[in-house]
XYZ file of C-alpha atoms in Angstrom:
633
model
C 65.125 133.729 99.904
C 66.382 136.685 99.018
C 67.723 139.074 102.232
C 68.045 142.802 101.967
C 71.463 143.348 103.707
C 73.535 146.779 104.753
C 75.364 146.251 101.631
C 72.399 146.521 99.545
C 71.438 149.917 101.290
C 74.847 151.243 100.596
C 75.299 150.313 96.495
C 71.242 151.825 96.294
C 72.872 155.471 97.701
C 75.756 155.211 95.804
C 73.988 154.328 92.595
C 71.398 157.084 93.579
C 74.375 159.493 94.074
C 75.709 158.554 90.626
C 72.230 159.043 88.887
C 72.163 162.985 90.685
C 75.320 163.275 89.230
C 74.855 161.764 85.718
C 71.903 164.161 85.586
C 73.544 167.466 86.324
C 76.717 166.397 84.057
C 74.647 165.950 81.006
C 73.071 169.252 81.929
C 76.035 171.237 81.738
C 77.784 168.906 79.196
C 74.467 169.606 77.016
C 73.751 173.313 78.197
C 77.138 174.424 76.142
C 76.717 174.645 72.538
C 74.324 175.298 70.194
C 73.860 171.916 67.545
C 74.934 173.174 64.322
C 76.548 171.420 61.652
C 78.432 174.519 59.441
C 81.429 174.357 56.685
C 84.611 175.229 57.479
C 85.268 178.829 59.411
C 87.189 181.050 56.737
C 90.315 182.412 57.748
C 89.933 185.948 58.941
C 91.628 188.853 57.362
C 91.706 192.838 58.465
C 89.606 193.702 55.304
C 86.123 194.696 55.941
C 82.920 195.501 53.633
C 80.014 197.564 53.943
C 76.506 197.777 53.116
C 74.117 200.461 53.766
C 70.594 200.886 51.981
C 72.105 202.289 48.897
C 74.314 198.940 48.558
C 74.556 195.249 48.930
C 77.441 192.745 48.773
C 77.493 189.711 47.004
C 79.222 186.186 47.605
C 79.290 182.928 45.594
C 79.775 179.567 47.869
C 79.567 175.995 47.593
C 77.446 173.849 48.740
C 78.634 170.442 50.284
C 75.526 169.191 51.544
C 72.225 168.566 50.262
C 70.795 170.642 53.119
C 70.677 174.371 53.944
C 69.185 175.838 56.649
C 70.817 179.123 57.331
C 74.411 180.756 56.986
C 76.465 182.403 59.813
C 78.160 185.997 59.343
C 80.543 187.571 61.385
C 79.215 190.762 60.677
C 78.625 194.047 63.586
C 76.234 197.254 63.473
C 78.704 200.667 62.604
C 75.366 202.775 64.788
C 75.785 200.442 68.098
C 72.199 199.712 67.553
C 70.772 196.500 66.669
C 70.748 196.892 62.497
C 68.941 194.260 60.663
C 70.820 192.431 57.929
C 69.157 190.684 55.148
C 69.584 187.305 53.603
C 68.829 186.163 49.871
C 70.136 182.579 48.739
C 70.045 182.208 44.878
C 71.577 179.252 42.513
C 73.690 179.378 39.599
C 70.189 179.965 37.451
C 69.443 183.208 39.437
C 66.477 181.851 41.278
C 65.436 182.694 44.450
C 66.078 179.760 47.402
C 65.288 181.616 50.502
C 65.019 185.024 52.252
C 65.620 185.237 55.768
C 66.805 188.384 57.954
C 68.113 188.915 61.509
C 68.776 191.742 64.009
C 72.895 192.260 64.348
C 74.868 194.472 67.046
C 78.087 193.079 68.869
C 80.920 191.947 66.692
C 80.467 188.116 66.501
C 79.208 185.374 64.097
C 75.151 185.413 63.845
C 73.289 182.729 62.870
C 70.592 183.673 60.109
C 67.970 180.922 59.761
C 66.017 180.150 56.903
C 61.839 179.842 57.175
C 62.273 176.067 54.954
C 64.923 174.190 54.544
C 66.764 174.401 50.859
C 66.911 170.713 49.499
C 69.007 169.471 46.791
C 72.302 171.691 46.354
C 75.034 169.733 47.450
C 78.034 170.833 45.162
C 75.947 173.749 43.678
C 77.193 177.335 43.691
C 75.056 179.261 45.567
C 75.354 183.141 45.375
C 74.293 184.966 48.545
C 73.323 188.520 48.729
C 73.744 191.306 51.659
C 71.681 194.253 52.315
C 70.319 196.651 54.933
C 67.722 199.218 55.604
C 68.312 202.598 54.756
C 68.286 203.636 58.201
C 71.367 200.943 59.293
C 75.518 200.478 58.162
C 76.331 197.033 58.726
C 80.021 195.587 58.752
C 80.635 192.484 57.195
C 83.985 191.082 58.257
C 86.514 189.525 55.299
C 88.366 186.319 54.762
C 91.512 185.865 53.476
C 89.732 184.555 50.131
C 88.953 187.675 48.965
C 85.578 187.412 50.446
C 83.793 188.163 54.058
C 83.192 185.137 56.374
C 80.234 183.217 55.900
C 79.434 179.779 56.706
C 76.219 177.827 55.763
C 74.416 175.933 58.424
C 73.526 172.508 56.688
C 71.340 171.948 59.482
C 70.244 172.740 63.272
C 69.054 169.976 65.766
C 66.316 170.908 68.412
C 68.018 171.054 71.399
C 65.069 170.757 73.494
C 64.268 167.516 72.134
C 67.876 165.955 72.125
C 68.181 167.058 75.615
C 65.176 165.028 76.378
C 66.446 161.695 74.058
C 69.877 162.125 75.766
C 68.702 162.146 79.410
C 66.091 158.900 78.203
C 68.652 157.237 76.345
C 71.557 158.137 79.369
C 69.074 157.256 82.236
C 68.454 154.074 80.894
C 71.857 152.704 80.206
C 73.006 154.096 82.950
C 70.181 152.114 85.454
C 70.310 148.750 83.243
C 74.190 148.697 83.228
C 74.891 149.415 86.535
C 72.437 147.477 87.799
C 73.901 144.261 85.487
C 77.604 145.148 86.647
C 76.693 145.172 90.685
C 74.940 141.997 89.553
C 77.952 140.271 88.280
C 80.292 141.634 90.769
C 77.890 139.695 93.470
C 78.162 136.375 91.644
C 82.111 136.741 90.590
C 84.673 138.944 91.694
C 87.170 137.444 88.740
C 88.202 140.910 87.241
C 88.267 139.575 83.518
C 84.956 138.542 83.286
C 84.140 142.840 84.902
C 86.290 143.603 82.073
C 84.954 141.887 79.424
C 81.465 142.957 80.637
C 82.062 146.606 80.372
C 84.478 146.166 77.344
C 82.245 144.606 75.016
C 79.069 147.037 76.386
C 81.024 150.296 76.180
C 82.850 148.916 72.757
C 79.899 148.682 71.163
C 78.723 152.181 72.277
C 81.852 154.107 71.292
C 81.710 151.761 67.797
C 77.974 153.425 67.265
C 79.029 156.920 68.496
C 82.134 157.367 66.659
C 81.953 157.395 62.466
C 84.584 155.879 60.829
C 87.699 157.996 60.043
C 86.632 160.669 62.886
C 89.860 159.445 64.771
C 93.677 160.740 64.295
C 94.901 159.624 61.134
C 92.163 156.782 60.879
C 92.039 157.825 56.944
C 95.980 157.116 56.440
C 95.748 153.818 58.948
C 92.628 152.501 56.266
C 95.005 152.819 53.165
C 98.117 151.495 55.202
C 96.131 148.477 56.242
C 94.191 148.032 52.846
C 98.125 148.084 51.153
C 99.003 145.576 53.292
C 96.210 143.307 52.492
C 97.158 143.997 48.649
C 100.385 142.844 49.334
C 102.104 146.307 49.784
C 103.827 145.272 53.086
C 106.670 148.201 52.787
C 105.241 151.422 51.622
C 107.051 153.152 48.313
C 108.751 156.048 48.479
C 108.463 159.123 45.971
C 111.440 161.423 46.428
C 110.608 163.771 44.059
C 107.457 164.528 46.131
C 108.916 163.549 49.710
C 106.324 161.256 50.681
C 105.413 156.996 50.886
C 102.674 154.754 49.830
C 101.420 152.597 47.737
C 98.892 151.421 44.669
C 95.152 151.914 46.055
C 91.969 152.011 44.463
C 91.235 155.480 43.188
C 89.056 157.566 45.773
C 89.410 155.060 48.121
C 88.932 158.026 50.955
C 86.295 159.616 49.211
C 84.023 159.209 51.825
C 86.419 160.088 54.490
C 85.834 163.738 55.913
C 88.461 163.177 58.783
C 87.785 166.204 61.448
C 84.764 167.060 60.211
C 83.189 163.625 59.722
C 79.981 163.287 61.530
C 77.074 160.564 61.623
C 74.778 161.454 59.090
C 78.377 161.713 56.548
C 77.298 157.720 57.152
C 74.453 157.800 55.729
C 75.891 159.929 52.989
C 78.259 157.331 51.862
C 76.963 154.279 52.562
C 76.876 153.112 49.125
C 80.537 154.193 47.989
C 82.004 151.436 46.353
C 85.514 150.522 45.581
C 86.981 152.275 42.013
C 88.240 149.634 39.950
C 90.887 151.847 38.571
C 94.126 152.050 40.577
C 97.036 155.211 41.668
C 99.707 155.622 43.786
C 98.480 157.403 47.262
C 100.151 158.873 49.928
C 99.924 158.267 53.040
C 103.062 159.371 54.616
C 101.593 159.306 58.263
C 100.983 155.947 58.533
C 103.778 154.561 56.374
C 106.391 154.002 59.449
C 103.994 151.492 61.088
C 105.132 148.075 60.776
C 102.349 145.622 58.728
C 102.356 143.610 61.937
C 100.764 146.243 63.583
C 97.939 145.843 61.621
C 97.643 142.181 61.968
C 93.431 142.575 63.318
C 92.553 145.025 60.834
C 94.496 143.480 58.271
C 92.412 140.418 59.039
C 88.916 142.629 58.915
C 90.157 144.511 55.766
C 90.363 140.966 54.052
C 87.153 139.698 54.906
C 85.544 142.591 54.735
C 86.787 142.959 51.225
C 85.564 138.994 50.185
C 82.023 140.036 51.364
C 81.290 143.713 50.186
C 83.288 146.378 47.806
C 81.833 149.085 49.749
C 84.301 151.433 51.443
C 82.425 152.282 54.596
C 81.788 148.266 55.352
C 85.512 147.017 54.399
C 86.539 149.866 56.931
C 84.045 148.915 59.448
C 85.462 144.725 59.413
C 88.432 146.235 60.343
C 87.193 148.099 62.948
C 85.288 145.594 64.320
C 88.558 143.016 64.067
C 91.316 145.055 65.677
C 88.330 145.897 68.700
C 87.581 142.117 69.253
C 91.104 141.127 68.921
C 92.326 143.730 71.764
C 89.089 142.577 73.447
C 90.479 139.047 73.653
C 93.978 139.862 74.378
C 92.960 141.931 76.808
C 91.138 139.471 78.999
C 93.730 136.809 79.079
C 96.359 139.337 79.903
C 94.312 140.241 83.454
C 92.962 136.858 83.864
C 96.130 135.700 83.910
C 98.368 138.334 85.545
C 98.974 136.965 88.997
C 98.180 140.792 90.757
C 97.449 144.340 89.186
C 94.506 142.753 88.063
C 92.098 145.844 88.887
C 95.151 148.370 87.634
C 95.484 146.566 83.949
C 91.232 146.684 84.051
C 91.298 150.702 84.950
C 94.099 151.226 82.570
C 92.080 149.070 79.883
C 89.280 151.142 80.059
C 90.376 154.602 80.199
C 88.368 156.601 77.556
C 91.371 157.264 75.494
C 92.100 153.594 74.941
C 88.160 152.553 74.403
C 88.121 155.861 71.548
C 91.154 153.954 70.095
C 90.077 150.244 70.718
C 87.267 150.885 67.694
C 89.619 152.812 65.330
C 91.902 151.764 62.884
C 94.589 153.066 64.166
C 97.590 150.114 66.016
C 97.721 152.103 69.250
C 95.178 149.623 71.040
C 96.592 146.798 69.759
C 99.856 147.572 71.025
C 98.959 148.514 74.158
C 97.420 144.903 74.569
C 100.365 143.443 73.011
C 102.406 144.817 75.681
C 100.013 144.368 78.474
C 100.040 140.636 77.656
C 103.798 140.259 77.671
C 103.917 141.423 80.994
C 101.024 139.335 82.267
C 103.102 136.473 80.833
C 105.978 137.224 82.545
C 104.676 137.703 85.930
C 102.353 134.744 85.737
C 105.700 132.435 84.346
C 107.373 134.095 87.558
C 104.878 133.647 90.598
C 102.494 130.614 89.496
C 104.114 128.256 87.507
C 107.581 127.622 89.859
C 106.883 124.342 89.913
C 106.870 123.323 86.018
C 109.163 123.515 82.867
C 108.514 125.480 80.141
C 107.057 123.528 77.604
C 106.758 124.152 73.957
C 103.511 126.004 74.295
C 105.156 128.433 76.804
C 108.192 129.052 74.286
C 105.750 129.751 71.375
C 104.327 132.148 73.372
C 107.132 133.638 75.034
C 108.569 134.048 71.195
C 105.172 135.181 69.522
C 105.110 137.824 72.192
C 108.326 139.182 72.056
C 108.409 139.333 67.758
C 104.922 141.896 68.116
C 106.168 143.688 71.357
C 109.342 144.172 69.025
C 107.359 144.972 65.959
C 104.431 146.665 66.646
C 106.385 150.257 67.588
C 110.269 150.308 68.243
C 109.916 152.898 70.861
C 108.383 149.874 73.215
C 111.566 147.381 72.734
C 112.965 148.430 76.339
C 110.178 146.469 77.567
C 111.380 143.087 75.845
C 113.608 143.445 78.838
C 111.172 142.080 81.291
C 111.680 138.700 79.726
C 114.694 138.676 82.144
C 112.006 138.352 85.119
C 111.246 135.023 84.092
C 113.317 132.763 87.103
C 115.930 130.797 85.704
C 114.674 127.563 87.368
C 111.824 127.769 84.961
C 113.894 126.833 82.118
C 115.042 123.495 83.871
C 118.859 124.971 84.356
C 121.106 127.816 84.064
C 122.617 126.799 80.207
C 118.887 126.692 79.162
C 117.872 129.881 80.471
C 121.558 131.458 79.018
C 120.305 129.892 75.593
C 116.627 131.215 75.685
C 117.950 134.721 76.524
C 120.649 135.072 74.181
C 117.754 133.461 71.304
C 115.290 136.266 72.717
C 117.828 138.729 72.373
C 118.673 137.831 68.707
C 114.476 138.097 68.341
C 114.228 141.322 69.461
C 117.332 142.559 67.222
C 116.596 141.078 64.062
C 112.918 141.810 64.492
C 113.469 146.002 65.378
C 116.461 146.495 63.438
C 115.443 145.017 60.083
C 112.073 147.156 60.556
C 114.006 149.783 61.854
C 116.005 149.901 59.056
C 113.430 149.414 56.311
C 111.480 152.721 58.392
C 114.404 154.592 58.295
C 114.888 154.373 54.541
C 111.037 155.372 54.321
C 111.628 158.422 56.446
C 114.673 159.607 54.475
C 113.126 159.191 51.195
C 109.991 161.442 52.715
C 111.773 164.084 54.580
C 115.262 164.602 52.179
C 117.233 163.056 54.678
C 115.737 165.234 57.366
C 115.972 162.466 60.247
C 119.770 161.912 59.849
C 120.515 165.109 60.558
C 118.365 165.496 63.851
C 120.178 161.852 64.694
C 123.961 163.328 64.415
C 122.496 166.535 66.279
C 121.485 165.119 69.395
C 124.502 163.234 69.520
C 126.841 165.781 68.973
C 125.075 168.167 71.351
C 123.418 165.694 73.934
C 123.316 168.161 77.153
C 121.101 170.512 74.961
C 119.024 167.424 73.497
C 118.683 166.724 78.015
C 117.553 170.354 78.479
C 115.029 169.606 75.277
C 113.603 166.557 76.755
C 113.100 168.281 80.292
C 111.640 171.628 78.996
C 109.199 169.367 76.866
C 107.944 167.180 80.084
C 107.843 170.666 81.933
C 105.741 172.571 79.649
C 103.448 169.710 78.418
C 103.501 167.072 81.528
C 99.906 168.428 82.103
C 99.030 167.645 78.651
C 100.400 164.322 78.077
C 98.112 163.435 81.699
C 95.385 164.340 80.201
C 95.965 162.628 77.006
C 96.085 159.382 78.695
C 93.359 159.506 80.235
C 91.103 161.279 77.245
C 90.700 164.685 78.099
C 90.261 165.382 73.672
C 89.118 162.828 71.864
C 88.601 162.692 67.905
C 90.856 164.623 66.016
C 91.311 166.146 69.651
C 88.075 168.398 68.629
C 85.638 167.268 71.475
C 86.706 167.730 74.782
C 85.856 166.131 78.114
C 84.764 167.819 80.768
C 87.405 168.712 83.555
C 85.095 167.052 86.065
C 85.244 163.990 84.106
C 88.598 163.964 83.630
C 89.178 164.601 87.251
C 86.900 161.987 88.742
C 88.660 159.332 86.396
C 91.912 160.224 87.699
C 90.926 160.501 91.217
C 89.243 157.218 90.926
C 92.703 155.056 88.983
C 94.614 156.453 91.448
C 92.475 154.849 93.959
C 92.786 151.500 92.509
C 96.639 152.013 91.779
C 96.948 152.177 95.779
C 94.406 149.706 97.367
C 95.044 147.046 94.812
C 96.233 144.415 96.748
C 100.216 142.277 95.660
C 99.275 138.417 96.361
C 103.337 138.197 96.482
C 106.022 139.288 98.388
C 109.632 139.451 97.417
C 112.657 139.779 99.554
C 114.533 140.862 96.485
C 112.012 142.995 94.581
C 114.571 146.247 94.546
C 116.165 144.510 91.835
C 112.888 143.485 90.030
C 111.670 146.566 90.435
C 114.745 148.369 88.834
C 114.332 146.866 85.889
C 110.715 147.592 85.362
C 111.096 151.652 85.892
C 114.101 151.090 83.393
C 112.348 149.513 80.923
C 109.672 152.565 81.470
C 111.990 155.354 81.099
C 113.607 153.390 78.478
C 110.304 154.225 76.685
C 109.728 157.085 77.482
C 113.465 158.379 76.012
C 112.469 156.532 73.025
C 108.882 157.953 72.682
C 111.047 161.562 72.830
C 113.595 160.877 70.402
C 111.889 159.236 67.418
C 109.265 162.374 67.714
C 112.403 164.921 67.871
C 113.728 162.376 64.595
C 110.319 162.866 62.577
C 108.279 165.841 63.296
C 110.380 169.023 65.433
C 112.131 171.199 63.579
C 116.201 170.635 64.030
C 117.854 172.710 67.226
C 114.130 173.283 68.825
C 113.676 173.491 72.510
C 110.596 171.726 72.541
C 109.559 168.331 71.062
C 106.546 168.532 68.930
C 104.242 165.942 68.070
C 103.910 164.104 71.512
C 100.807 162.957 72.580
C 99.727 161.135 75.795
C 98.018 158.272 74.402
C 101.738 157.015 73.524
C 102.399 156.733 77.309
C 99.848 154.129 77.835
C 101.404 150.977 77.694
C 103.979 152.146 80.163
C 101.497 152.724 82.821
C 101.100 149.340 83.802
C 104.878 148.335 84.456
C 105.912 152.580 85.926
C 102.720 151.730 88.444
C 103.881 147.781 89.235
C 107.055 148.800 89.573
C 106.175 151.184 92.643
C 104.176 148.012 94.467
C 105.789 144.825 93.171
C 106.956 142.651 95.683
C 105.536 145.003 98.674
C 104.439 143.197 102.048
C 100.560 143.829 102.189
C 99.425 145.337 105.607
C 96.517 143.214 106.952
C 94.484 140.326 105.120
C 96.352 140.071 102.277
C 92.403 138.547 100.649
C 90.297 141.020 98.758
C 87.176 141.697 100.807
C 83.868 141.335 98.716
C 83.283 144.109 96.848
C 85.915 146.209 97.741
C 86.326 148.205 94.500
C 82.271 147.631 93.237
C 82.454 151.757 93.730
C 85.143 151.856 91.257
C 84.107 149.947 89.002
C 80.717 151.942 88.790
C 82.824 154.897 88.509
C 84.460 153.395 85.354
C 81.110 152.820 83.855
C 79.830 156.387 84.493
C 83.073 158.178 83.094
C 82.622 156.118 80.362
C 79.039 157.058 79.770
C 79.286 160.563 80.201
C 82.683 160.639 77.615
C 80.260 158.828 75.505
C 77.621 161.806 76.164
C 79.974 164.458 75.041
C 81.416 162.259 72.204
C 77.647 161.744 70.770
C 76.667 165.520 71.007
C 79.556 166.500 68.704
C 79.241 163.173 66.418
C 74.771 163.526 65.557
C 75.035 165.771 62.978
């Protein structure tokens, strides 16, 4: 029978805590914007018009959508008091749309709203026309088209009502998930199986939330990864136009709105199928990556391709591969890491790696990569002393090593690790001499050949550009130190918060600081109770090599962005971002605790981090909050 214990008591207050909280957050999370979805803001100029009652201004603009519902003017009253600007919408035939007005004073964009919605004018020129009362002077603001800054308002969501669907739909998840995830902490406390619980739930969300292409670069990852699966597994270059890519189906990104993509653009372009005709396309971004990167989506692309021609679904299979495939990798690597279990989870789940998890982009599947290598080593190190390697354990060891070497050069330092591995593993001291030196050979022929091939791509796109930043910094290496420590001081902050997902999409929606703050608050938590089932009398040495391998990284992340993207003899290293940090976390944070006697029981005690892993859910849910207000229309 069942027995209501203390423990019970204690997860209903917490999970009654959370609920308070999850209620206020989405209150002030959806108290901050109006819902519009508008065209692009015009660049502002010092040029203004005006209208009076004697005169009106005129503007022509196109339509993207098939839905109007207002326009927005950055327009001011020249009296101080509230003057009342008119509105008349008119197509390329000179009939009247719509007629709206509105009441303007302070300088700022106002929102003029139509009585009907206009139906039916997506990529029709529209002219709009500007007047006043007699009694009012109204100041329209210009652009630097040659025009005055207007932007249409496709269309306006009730905020009352999403309000009311958010806190339903938020509630809900929030009471069924939590509830499921205390469940399954009560019958297991194996942290893979939390993982894959909350991996595949949240995956799925974030899948749903996020449109396709509404992540960095996602656009220029889709035609990398659909060259590849044509064959194209080293992008061209075109020196003449300083760029790299290959032969793609014509408007294969037609679809593709990249920062402004929303949900509905779904809808939109559901039905886009692939052109028959082929051209050479660009995508100069993405050309660096190695095709091994790719291997999921590569995988999706293909299948997705055999089933459909339609863009949006071939995209989607590739999504959905890479996600699964990370997934997968992802479990093994903390089922089978003999401690940091709970620290590879929190790392894992950060919002920043579930936003890239569902794209296209190889940043997630690196990350695993890498997070599996070093669950390999440790688990070849503390639970299997008393075997030989067998063939299995070589083919992994070498599969391992060829993508951790593959995927991104900047993360070779951490092929280092393989030296962790105890020699008595390999049966004697030649053996382990040979696999090293055979690992080492790996890791060469595998970076330098890509390395090389990358290198001739970059110098046929940027005229030789990266050569020149090369013999720089090592002809002038204290400055290159002093540009590396001015860059960590200014944007340390920054590359925090970009780990843990402070601005997700094209780094257009942010998180909440409270968010942000609880998630930190609560990994650094888990980074210091998680328990070491090992001790070692030697770790200083173990240790050593794993914040080497780290820095190693994080020298290399610096460098190859100072190569590509910052302009030669800056003081600051552009292009940086903190999601490229990630799969240093886990080894920087074991290297700090490897090894290190535990005070007290050394044994989890039940439940210990059940608060935590809440907290992981919740963080995740409210991200998810903020991602789906900017995403609905």
């Amino acid at each position: 029978m069942f027995k209501f214990r203390r423990y019970h008591l204690k997860m209903i207050i917490i999970e009654a805590i959370f609920t308070i909280l999850l209620v206020l957050m989405f209150q002030y999370i959806m108290g901050q914007r109006i819902y519009y979805d508008i065209s692009q803001e015009p660049v502002k100029s010092d040029d203004t018009r005006t209208i009076n009652g004697d005169s009106t201004y005129i503007q022509e603009m196109a339509c993207e959508k098939d839905f109007l519902q207002g326009i927005t003017v950055l327009a001011y009253s020249d009296t101080g008091e509230d003057g009342k600007l008119f509105v008349q919408i008119y197509d390329d035939k000179g009939e009247q749309l719509a007629e709206a007005s509105q009441r303007i004073a302070e300088e700022g964009y106002t929102a003029i709203l139509f009585d009907e919605t206009i139906e039916g004018c997506r990529e029709k020129n529209l002219k709009v026309v500007f007047r006043t009362d007699a009694m009012n002077q109204i100041i329209l603001q210009g652009s630097e088209e040659d025009n005055v800054c207007v932007q249409f308002i496709y269309r306006m969501l009730d905020v009352r009502k999403y309000k009311l669907l958010v806190y339903l739909i938020g509630g809900i998840l929030w009471i069924i998930l939590s509830f499921f995830l205390v469940l399954l902490q009560l019958k297991t406390q194996k942290q893979e199986y939390i993982f894959l619980f909350l991996y595949f739930i949240l995956g799925i969300m974030y899948m749903v939330i996020i449109p396709i292409s509404a992540t960095p670069d996602e656009g220029a990852h889709f035609m990398r990864i659909y060259g590849i699966s044509e064959g194209a597994f080293v992008a061209e270059c075109d020196v003449e136009k300083g760029t790299a890519g290959s032969e793609l189906p014509d408007h294969l990104l037609q679809g593709f709105k990249s920062d402004k993509m929303k949900l509905p653009d779904l809808i939109e372009g559901k039905d886009l199928l692939l052109s028959k005709d082929k051209k050479f396309v660009s995508y100069s971004a993405s050309a660096l990556y190695s095709p091994f990167t790719y291997t999921a989506q590569v995988i999706g692309v293909t299948i997705g391709k055999i089933i459909t021609n339609k863009v949006f679904l071939i995209a989607y299979c590739g999504r959905i591969a890479a996600w699964l495939v990370v997934g997968c990798i992802l479990f093994l690597s903390i089922k089978y890491i003999p401690f940091g279990k709970n620290i590879l989870m929190a790392i894992s789940l950060l919002p920043m790696n579930m936003h890239e998890s569902i794209s296209l982009a190889g940043d997630s599947f690196t990350f695993a990569v890498t997070s599996a290598f070093i669950s390999y080593v440790f688990y070849q190190r503390e639970r299997k002393k008393e075997s030989i390697f067998g063939w299995k354990d070589y083919a992994v060891l070498y599969i391992l090593l060829f993508y951790v070497a593959s995927c991104k050069i900047v993360y070779v330092p951490l092929c280092i690790l393989a030296v962790l591995i105890p020699a008595e593993r390999f049966g004697d001291r030649k053996k382990y001499i040979k696999v090293i030196i055979i690992s080492v050979l790996e890791v060469i022929l595998t970076s330098g050949i890509w390395m090389y091939i990358s290198m001739n791509i970059l110098n046929g796109s940027l005229g030789g550009k990266s050569q020149e930043q090369i013999v720089y910094v090592l002809e002038n290496p204290l400055r290159y130190v002093a540009v590396v420590v001015n860059t960590t001081i200014t944007y340390a902050e920054g590359f925090v918060k970009g780990m843990i997902g402070a601005s997700l999409g094209w780094f257009s929606v942010s998180i909440n600081f409270g968010i942000i703050a609880m998630i930190f608050i609560n990994f650094v938590y888990i980074c210091v109770q998680e328990n070491n089932d090992c001790h070692d009398e030697k770790r200083g040495g173990k240790c050593g090599i794993l914040m080497f391998a780290s820095m190693s990284v994080v020298i290399l992340i610096y460098t190859s962005l100072y190569v590509q993207w910052t302009e030669l003899g800056s003081n600051i290293i552009h292009g940086i971002q903190g999601r490229y940090f990630i799969p240093i976390l886990l080894p920087f944070i074991l290297s700090m605790k490897y090894g290190k006697r535990t005070l007290g029981n050394s044994d989890y005690r039940k439940n210990d981090f059940m608060v935590s892993y809440l907290i992981l859910l919740i963080t995740n849910i409210f991200t998810l909050v903020s991602l789906l207000t900017y995403f609905i229309i």
